[in-house]
Coordinates of C-alpha atoms and ligand atoms in Angstrom, one line a residue:
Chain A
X1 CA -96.7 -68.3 -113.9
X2 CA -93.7 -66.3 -112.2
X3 CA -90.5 -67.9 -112.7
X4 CA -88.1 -65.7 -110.9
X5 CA -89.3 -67.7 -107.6
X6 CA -87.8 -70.7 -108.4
X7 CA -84.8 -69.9 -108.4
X8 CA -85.1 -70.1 -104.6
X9 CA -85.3 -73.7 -105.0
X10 CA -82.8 -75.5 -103.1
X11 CA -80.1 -77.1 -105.6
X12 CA -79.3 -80.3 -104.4
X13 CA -76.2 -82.3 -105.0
X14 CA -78.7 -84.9 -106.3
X15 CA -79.8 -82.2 -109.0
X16 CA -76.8 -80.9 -110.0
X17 CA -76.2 -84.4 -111.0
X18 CA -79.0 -84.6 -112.3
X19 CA -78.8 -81.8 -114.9
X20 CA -75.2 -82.9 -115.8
X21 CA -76.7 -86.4 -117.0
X22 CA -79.5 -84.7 -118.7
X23 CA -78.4 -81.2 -120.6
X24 CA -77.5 -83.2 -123.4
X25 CA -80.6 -84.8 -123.9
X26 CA -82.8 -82.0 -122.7
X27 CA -81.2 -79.2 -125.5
X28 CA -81.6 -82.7 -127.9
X29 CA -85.4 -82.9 -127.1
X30 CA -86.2 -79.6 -127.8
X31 CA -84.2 -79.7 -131.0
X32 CA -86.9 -82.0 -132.1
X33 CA -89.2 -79.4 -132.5
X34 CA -87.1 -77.1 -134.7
X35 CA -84.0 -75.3 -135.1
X36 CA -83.1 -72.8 -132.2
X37 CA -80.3 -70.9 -130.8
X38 CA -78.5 -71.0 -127.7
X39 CA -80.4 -68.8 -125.3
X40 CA -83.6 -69.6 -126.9
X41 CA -82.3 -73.4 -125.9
X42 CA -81.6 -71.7 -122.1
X43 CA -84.9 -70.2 -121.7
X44 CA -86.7 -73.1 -123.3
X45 CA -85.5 -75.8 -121.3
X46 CA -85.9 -73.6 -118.0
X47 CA -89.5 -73.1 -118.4
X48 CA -90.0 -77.0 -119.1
X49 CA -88.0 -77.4 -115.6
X50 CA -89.8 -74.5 -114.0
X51 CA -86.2 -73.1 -113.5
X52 CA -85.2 -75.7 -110.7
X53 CA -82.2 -76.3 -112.5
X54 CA -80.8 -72.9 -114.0
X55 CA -78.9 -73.0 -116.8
X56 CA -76.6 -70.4 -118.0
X57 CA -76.0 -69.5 -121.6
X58 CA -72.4 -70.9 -121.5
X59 CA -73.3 -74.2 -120.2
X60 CA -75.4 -74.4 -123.4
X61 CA -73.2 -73.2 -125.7
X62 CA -70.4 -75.9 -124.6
X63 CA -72.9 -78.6 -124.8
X64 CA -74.2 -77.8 -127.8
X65 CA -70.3 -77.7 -129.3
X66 CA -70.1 -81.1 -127.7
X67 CA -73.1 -82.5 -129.4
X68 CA -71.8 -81.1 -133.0
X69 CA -68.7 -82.7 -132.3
X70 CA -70.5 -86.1 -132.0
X71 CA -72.5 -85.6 -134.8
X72 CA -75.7 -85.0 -132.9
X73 CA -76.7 -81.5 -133.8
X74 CA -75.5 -79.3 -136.8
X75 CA -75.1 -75.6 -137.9
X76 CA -78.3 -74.6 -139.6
X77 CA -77.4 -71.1 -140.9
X78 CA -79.1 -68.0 -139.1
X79 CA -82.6 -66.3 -137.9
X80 CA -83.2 -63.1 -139.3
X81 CA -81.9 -61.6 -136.3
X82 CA -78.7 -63.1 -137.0
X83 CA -78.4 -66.0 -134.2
X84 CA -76.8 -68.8 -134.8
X85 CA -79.0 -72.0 -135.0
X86 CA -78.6 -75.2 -134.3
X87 CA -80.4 -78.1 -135.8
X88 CA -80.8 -81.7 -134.4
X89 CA -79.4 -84.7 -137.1
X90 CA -80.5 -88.0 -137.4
X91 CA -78.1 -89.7 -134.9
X92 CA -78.9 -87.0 -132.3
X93 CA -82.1 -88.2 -133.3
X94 CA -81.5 -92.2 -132.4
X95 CA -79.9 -91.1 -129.4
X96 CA -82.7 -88.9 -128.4
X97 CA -85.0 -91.7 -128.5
X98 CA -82.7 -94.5 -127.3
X99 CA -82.5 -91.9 -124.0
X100 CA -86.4 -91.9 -123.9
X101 CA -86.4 -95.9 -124.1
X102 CA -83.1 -96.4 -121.7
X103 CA -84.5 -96.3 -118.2
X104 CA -82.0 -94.0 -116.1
X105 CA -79.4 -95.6 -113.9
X106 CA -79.8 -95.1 -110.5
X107 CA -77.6 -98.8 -109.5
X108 CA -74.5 -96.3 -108.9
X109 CA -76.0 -94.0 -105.9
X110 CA -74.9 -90.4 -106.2
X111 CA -73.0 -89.8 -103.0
X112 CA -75.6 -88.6 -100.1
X113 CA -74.2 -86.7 -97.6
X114 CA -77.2 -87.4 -95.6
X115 CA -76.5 -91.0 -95.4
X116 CA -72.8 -91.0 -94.5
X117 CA -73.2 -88.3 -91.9
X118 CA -75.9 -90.6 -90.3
X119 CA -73.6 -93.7 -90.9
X120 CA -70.7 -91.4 -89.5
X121 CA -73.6 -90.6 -86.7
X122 CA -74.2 -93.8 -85.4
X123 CA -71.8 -94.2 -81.9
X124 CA -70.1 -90.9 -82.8
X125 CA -69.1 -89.5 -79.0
X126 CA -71.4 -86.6 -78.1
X127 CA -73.6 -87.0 -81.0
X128 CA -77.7 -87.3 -79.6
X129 CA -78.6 -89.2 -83.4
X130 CA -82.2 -88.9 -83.2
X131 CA -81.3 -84.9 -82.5
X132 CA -79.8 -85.4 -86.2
X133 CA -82.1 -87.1 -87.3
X134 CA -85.1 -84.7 -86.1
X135 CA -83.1 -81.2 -87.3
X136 CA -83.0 -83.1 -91.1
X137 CA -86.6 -84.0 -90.7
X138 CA -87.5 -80.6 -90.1
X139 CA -85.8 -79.5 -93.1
X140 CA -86.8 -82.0 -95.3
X141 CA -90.5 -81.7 -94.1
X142 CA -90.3 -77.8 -94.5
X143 CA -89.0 -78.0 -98.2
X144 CA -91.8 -80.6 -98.5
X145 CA -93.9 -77.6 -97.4
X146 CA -92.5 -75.8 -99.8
X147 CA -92.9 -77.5 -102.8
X148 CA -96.1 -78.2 -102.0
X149 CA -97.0 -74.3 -102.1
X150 CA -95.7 -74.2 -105.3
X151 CA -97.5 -77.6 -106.8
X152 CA -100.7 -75.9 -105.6
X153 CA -100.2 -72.7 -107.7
X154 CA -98.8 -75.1 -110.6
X155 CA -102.6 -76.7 -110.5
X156 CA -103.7 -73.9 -110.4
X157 CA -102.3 -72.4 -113.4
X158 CA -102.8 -75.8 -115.5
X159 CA -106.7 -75.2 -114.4
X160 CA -107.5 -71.9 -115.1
X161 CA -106.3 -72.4 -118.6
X162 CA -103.2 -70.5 -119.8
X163 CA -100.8 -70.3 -123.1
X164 CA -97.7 -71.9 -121.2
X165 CA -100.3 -75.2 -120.3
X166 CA -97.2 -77.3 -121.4
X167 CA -94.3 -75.4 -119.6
X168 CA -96.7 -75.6 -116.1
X169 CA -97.6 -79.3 -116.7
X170 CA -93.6 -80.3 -117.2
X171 CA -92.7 -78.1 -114.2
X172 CA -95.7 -79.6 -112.0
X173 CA -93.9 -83.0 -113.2
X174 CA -90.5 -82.0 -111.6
X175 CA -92.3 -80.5 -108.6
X176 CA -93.7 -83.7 -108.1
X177 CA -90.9 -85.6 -108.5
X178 CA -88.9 -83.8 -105.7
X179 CA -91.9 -83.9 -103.4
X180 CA -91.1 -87.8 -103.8
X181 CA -88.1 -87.6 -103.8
X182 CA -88.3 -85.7 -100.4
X183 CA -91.0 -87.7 -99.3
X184 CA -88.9 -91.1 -99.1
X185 CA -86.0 -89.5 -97.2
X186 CA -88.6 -88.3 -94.8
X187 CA -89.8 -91.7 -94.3
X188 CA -86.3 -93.2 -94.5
X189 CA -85.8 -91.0 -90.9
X190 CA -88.8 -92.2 -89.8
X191 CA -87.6 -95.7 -90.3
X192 CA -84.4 -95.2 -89.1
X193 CA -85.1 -93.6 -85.5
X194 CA -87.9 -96.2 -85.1
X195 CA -85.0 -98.7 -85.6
X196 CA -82.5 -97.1 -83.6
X197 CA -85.4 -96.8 -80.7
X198 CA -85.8 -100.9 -81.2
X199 CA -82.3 -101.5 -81.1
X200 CA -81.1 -99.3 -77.7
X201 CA -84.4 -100.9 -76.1
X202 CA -83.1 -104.2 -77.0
X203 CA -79.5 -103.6 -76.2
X204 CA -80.9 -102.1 -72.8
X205 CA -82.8 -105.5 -71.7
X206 CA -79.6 -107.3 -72.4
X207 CA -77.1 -105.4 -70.3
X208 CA -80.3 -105.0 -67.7
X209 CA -80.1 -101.0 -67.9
X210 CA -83.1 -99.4 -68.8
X211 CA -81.5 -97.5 -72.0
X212 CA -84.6 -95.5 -73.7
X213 CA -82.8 -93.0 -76.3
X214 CA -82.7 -89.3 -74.9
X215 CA -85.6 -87.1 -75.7
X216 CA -84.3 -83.9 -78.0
X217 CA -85.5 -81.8 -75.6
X218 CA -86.7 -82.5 -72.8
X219 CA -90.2 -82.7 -71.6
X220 CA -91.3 -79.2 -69.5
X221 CA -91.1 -80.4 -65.9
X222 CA -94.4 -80.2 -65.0
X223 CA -95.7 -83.0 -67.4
X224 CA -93.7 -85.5 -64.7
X225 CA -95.4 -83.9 -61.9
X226 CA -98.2 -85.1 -59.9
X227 CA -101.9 -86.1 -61.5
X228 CA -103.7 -82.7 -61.0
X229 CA -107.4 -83.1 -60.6
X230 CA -109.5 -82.1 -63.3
X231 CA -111.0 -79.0 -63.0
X232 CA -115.0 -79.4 -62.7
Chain B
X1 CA -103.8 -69.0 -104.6
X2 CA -104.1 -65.4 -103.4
X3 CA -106.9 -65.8 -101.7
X4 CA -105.3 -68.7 -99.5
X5 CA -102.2 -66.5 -99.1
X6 CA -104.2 -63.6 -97.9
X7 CA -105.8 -66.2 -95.2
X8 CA -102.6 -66.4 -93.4
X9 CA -103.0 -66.4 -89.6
X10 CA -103.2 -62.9 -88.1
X11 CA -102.4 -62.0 -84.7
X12 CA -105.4 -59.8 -84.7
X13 CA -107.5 -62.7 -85.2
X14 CA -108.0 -64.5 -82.3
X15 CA -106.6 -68.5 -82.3
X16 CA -109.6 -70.8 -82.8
X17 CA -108.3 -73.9 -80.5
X18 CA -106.0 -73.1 -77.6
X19 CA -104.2 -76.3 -75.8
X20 CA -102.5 -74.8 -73.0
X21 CA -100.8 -76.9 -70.5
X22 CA -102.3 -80.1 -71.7
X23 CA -101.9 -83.2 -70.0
X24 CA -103.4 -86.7 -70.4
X25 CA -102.3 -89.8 -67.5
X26 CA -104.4 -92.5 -69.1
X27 CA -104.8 -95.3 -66.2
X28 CA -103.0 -95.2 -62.7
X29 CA -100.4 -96.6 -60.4
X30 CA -97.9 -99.0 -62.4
X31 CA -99.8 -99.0 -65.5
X32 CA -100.4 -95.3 -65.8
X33 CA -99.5 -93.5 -69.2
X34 CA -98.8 -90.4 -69.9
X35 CA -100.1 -89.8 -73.2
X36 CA -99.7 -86.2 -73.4
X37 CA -97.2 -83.9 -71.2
X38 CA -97.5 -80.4 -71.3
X39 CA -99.1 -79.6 -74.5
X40 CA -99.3 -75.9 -75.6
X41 CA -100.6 -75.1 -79.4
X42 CA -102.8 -71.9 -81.0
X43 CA -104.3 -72.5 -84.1
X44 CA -105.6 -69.2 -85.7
X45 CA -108.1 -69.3 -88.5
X46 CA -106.8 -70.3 -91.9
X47 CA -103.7 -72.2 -90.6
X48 CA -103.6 -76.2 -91.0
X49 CA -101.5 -77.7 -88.6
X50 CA -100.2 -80.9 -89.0
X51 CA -99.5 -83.3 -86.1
X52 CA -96.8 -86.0 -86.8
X53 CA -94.8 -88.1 -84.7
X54 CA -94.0 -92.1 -84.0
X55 CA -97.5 -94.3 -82.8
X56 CA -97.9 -93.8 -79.5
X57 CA -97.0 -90.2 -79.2
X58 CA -100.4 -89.1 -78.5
X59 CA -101.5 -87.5 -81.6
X60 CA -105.1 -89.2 -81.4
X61 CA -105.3 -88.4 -77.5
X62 CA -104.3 -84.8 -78.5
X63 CA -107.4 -84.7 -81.2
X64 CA -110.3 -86.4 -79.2
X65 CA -109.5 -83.7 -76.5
X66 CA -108.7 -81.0 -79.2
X67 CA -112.7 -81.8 -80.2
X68 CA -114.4 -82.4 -76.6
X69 CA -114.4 -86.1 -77.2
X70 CA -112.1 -86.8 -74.4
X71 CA -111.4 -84.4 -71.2
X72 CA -107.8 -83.6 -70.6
X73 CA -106.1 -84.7 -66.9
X74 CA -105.2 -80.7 -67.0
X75 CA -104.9 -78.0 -68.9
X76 CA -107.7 -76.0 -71.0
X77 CA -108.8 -76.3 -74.2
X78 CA -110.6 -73.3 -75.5
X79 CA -112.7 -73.3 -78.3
X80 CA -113.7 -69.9 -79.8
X81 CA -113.5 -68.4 -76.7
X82 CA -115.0 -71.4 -74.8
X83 CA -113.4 -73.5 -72.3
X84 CA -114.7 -76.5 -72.9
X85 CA -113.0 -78.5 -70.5
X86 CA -115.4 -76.3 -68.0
X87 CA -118.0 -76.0 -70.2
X88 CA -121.7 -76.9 -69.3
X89 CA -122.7 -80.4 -71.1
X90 CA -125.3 -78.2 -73.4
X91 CA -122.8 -75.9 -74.6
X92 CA -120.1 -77.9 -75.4
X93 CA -123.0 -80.4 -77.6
X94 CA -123.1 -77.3 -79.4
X95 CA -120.0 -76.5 -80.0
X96 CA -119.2 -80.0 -81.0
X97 CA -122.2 -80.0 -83.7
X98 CA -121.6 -76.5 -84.7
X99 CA -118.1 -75.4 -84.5
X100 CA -116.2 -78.6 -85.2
X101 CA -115.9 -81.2 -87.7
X102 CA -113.9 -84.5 -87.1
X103 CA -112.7 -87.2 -89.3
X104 CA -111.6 -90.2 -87.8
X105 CA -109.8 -93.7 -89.2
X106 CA -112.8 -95.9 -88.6
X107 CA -115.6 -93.7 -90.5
X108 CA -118.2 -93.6 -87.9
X109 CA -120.9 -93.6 -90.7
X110 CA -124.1 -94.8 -88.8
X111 CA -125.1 -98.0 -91.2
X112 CA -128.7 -97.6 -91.0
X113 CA -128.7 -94.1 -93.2
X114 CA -127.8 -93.5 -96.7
X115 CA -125.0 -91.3 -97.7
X116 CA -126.6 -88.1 -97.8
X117 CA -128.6 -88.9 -95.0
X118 CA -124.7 -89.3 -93.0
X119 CA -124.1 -85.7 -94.1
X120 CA -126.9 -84.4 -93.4
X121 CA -127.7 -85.9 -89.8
X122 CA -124.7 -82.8 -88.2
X123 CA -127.0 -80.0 -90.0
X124 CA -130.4 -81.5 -89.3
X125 CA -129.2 -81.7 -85.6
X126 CA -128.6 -78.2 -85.8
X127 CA -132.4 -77.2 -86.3
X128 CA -131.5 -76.7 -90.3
X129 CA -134.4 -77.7 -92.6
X130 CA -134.5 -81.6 -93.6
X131 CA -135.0 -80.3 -97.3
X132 CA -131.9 -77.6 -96.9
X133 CA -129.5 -80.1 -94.9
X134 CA -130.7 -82.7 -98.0
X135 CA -129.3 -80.0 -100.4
X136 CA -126.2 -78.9 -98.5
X137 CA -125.2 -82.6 -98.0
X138 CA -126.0 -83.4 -102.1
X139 CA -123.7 -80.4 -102.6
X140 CA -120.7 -81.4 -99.7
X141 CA -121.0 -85.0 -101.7
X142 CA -120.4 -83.6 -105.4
X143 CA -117.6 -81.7 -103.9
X144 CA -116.0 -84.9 -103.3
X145 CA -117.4 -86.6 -106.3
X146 CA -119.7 -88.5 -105.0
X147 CA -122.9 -87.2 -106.1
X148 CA -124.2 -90.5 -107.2
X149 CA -123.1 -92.1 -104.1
X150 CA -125.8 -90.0 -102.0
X151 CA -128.3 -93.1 -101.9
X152 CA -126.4 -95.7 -101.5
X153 CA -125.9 -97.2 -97.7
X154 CA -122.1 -97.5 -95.9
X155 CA -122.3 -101.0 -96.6
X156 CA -122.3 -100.6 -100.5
X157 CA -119.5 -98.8 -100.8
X158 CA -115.7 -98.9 -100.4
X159 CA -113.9 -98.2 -97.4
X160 CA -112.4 -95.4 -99.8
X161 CA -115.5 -94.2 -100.6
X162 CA -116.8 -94.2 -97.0
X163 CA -113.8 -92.7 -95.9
X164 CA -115.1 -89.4 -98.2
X165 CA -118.5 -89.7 -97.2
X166 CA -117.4 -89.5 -93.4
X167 CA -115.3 -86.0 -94.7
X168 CA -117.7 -84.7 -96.7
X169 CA -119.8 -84.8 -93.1
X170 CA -117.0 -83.6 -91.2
X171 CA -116.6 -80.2 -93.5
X172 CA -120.5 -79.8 -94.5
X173 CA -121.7 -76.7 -92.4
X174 CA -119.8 -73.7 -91.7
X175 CA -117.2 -75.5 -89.3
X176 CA -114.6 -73.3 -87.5
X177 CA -112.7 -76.2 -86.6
X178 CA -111.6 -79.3 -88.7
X179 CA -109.9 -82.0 -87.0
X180 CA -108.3 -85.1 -88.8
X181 CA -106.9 -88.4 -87.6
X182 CA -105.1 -90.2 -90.4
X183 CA -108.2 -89.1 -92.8
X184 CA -105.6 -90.4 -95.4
X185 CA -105.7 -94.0 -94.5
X186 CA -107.8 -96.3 -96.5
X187 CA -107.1 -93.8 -99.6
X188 CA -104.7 -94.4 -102.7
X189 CA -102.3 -91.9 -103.5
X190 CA -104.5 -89.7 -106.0
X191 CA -107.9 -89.7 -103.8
X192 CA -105.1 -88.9 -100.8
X193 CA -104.2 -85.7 -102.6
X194 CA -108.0 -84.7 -103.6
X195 CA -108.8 -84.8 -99.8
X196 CA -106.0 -82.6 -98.8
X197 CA -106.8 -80.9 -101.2
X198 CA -110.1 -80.1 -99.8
X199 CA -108.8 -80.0 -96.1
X200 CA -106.4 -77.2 -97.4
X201 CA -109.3 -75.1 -98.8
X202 CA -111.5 -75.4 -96.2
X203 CA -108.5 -73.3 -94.0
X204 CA -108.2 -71.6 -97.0
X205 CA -111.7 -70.1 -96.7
X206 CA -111.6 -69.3 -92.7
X207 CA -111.5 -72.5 -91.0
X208 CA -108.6 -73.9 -88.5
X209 CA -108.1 -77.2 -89.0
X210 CA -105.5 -80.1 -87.9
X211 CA -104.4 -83.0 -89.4
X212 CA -102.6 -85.9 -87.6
X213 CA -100.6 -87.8 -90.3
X214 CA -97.7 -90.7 -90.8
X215 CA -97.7 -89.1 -94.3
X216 CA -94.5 -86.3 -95.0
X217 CA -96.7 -85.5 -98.8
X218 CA -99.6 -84.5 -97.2
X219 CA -98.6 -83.1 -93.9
X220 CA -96.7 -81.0 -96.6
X221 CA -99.6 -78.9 -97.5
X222 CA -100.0 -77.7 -93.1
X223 CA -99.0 -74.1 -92.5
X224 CA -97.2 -75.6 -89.9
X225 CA -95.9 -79.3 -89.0
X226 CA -95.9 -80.0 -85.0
X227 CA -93.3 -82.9 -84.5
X228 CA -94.8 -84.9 -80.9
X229 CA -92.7 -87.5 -78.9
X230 CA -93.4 -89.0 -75.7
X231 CA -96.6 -86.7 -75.3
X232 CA -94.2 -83.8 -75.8
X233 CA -94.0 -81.3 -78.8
X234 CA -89.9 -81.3 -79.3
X235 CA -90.0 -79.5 -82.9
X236 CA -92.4 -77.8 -85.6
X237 CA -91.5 -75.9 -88.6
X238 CA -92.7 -72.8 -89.6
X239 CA -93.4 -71.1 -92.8
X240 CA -90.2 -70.0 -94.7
X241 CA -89.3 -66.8 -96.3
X242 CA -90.4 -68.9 -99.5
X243 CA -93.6 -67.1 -98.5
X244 CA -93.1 -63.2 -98.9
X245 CA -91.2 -64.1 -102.4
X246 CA -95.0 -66.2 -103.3
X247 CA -97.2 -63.3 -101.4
X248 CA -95.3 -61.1 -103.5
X249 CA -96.1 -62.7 -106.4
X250 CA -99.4 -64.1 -106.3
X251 CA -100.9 -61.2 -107.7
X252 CA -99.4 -62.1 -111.0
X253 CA -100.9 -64.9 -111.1
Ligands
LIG1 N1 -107.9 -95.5 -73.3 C1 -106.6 -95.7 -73.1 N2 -106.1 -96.4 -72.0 C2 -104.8 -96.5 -71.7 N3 -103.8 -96.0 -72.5 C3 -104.2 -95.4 -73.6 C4 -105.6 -95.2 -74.0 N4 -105.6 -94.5 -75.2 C5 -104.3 -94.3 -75.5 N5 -103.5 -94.8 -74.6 C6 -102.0 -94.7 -74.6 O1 -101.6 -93.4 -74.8 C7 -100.5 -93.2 -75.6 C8 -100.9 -92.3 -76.8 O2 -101.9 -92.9 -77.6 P1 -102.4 -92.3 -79.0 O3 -103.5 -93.1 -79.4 O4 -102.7 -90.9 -78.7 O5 -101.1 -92.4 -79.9 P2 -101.0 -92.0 -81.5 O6 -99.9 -91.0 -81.5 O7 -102.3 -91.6 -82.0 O8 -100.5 -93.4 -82.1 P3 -100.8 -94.0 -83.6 O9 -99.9 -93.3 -84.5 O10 -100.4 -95.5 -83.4 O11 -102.3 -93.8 -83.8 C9 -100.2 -94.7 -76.1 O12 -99.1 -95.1 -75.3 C10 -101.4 -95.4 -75.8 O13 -101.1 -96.8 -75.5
LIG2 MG1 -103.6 -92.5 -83.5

């Protein structure tokens, strides 16, 4: 499976947060399995992520000083190549599974932009909201498109059989999880014009104006033109 | 995978369904509608378009005259080379057995044949053997997995079931065109995915298809998503440069 791809993902506020939660307990996890050393750690936890959160070496290294620190991980002498390695201790053990068992928090948001700059949207002068609203459904749907490209080659990979079966099935896991994740703020604009539409319709019958929400663009002319007869 | 990327729409290839100038006024006077205003879409072989947009926007109206089912108040709609809004009755009953395959919410299954017998009524029409159009529809069913539905009636089975009974029909045959309304609906998540799954092959291996969906997951696997309001396409994606980087490296694969 090439890798180098996805590094084109998008990196999303959302996954930089993400990854800060999780780094810890990500280089903790694969700990479990053995000692390693840092940029074995890097690689490692990029193929179970199918890269969509890069890591770089230091990032790893400053974690990993973090988790000796707390007694979570401890110096475990050298490979014969001479790396340092890193070996996971029984409260970085307790705390590895405690994070398996904890569901994760989501009851304080990470700041969207995309919901204040529709809240910001909403009776902003000069601002055509449903114009908004289509331009980030058009994105959204188009990294939808995307990751959906890549879930099929994912499948694909998993089928025909391959050595990295575990790194493919993790990453098709994360691909998944931001077509989701995409998915609902796709359908949270669907919701939200359908409302706006219900509202200004309602708002219209009670000053008496006739208020239907400006198309983005307008319909060609010819669509309001007379009935043509059907050609026979 | 490379074989679908190599399927992308050439220009040399000419579109399968043209809409050009489209138009539907359902009704007249103070209760006229216009359900579509001005459509113009190509859809080349290989592509899957997907149709999306709020109810009442037309997508249904757009497919039933995308397929010959209803005629258009103007504009053409060309079918490999066929104009079948001037088409003579014969031809376009052949076109719409041969060249295209429809799915639609409410299955159409006809109650009095079995499964198989449903998917193998579009072939047998076409002047195929009973025997061969027997096999062909056995064969459309397994792809689906449901071989060991094949005798059983609409009536005993689930509306999910019947739902892939009524594709399997729609894609048995060498069909050009595949159209779709909502072929998602009565479907849970997973089955969903299977039949997009199959959609996506199908335009994989030559055909054009289009799929009108409320769903963002599996309009996500179109070439190409068509956004219609009012009758009126006001925005569509297209394929990103995400594409040459996964052209360029599907031959690892
Ligand atoms: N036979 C008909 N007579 C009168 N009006 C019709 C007829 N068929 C459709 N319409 C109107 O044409 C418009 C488009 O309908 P259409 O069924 O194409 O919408 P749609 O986008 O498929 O909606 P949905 O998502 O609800 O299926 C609607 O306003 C509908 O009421
Ligand atoms: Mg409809």
């Amino acid at each position: 499976m090439p890798r180098s791809l996805q590094r084109w993902l998008p990196r999303t506020a959302y996954s930089v947060y993400i990854l800060s939660m999780s780094i810890r307990h990500g280089l903790l996890a694969l700990l479990e399995h053995g000692p390693r050393y840092g940029s074995q750690l890097r690689s490692e936890f990029e193929s179970r992520t199918g890269a969509t959160w890069p890591l770089n070496v230091g990032q790893v290294y400053t974690t990993l000083n973090r988790l000796e620190r707390d007694g979570m991980v401890a110096q475990s002498g050298e490979d014969e190549a001479g790396h340092a390695l890193y070996a996971i201790t029984d409260t970085g053990r307790s705390e590895l599974r405690s994070w398996f068992e904890t569901p994760v928090d989501r009851s304080s948001p990470p700041r969207d932009e995309l919901a204040i700059k529709l809240a910001m949207a909403v009776g902003a002068p000069g601002v055509d909201i449903r114009a908004v609203i289509q331009s980030q459904r058009h994105h959204t749907v188009n990294a939808m498109q995307d990751y959906t490209r890549l879930k099929a080659q994912a499948l694909a990979a998993i089928e025909s059989g391959g050595s990295q079966e575990r790194d493919d099935v993790a990453w098709l896991l994360v691909l998944e999880q931001l077509i989701f994740q995409t998915e609902a703020e796709a359908r949270w604009l669907d919701h939200c014009e359908v409302r706006l539409i219900r509202l200004a319709a309602a708002a219209g019958r009670e000053t008496g104006t006739a208020a239907p929400p400006a198309p983005v663009t307008q319909a060609p002319a010819a669509a309001a033109g007379p009935r043509r007869p059907r050609p026979d | 995978m490379s074989e679908r990327l190599s399927q992308q729409p050439q220009s040399s290839q000419p579109p399968v369904l043209q809409l050009q100038q489209l138009t539907r006024v359902h009704g007249s006077g103070a209760t006229e509608v216009h359900a579509l205003r001005g459509i113009n879409l190509d859809v080349f072989p290989g592509e899957l378009v997907a149709v999306m947009g709020p109810s009442g926007s037309g997508k249904s109206t757009l497919l039933t005259i995308a397929g010959g089912l209803d005629v258009p108040t103007s504009g053409r709609v060309i079918v490999e080379n066929t104009d079948i809004t001037t088409a003579d009755r014969k031809t376009l009953a052949a076109l719409r057995r041969r060249s295209i395959g429809y799915v639609f919410q409410d299955y159409n299954l006809i109650p009095a044949l079995t499964a198989a017998e449903n998917v193998a009524l579009p072939r047998e029409l076409d002047g195929v053997s009973a025997r061969k159009a027997r096999g062909e529809a056995v064969a459309a069913l397994q792809e689906m997995e449901l071989g060991h539905l094949a005798d059983r009636f609409p009536d005993e089975m689930s509306g999910g079931q019947q739902q892939r009974v009524a594709i399997a029909r729609a894609l048995v045959g060498d069909r050009r065109l595949v159209l779709a309304d909502e072929p998602t609906g009565a479907l849970d998540s997973e089955t969903g995915e299977s039949v997009l799954a199959l959609l996506r092959s199908r335009c994989d291996a030559g055909a054009a298809g289009i799929l009108v969906t409320h769903e963002p997951r599996f309009a996500a696997w179109a070439d190409r998503v068509v956004f219609l309001r009012d009758g009126a396409v006001v925005d569509q994606t297209v394929r990103s440069q995400a594409d040459s980087l996964l052209s360029g490296q599907a031959a690892e694969l």
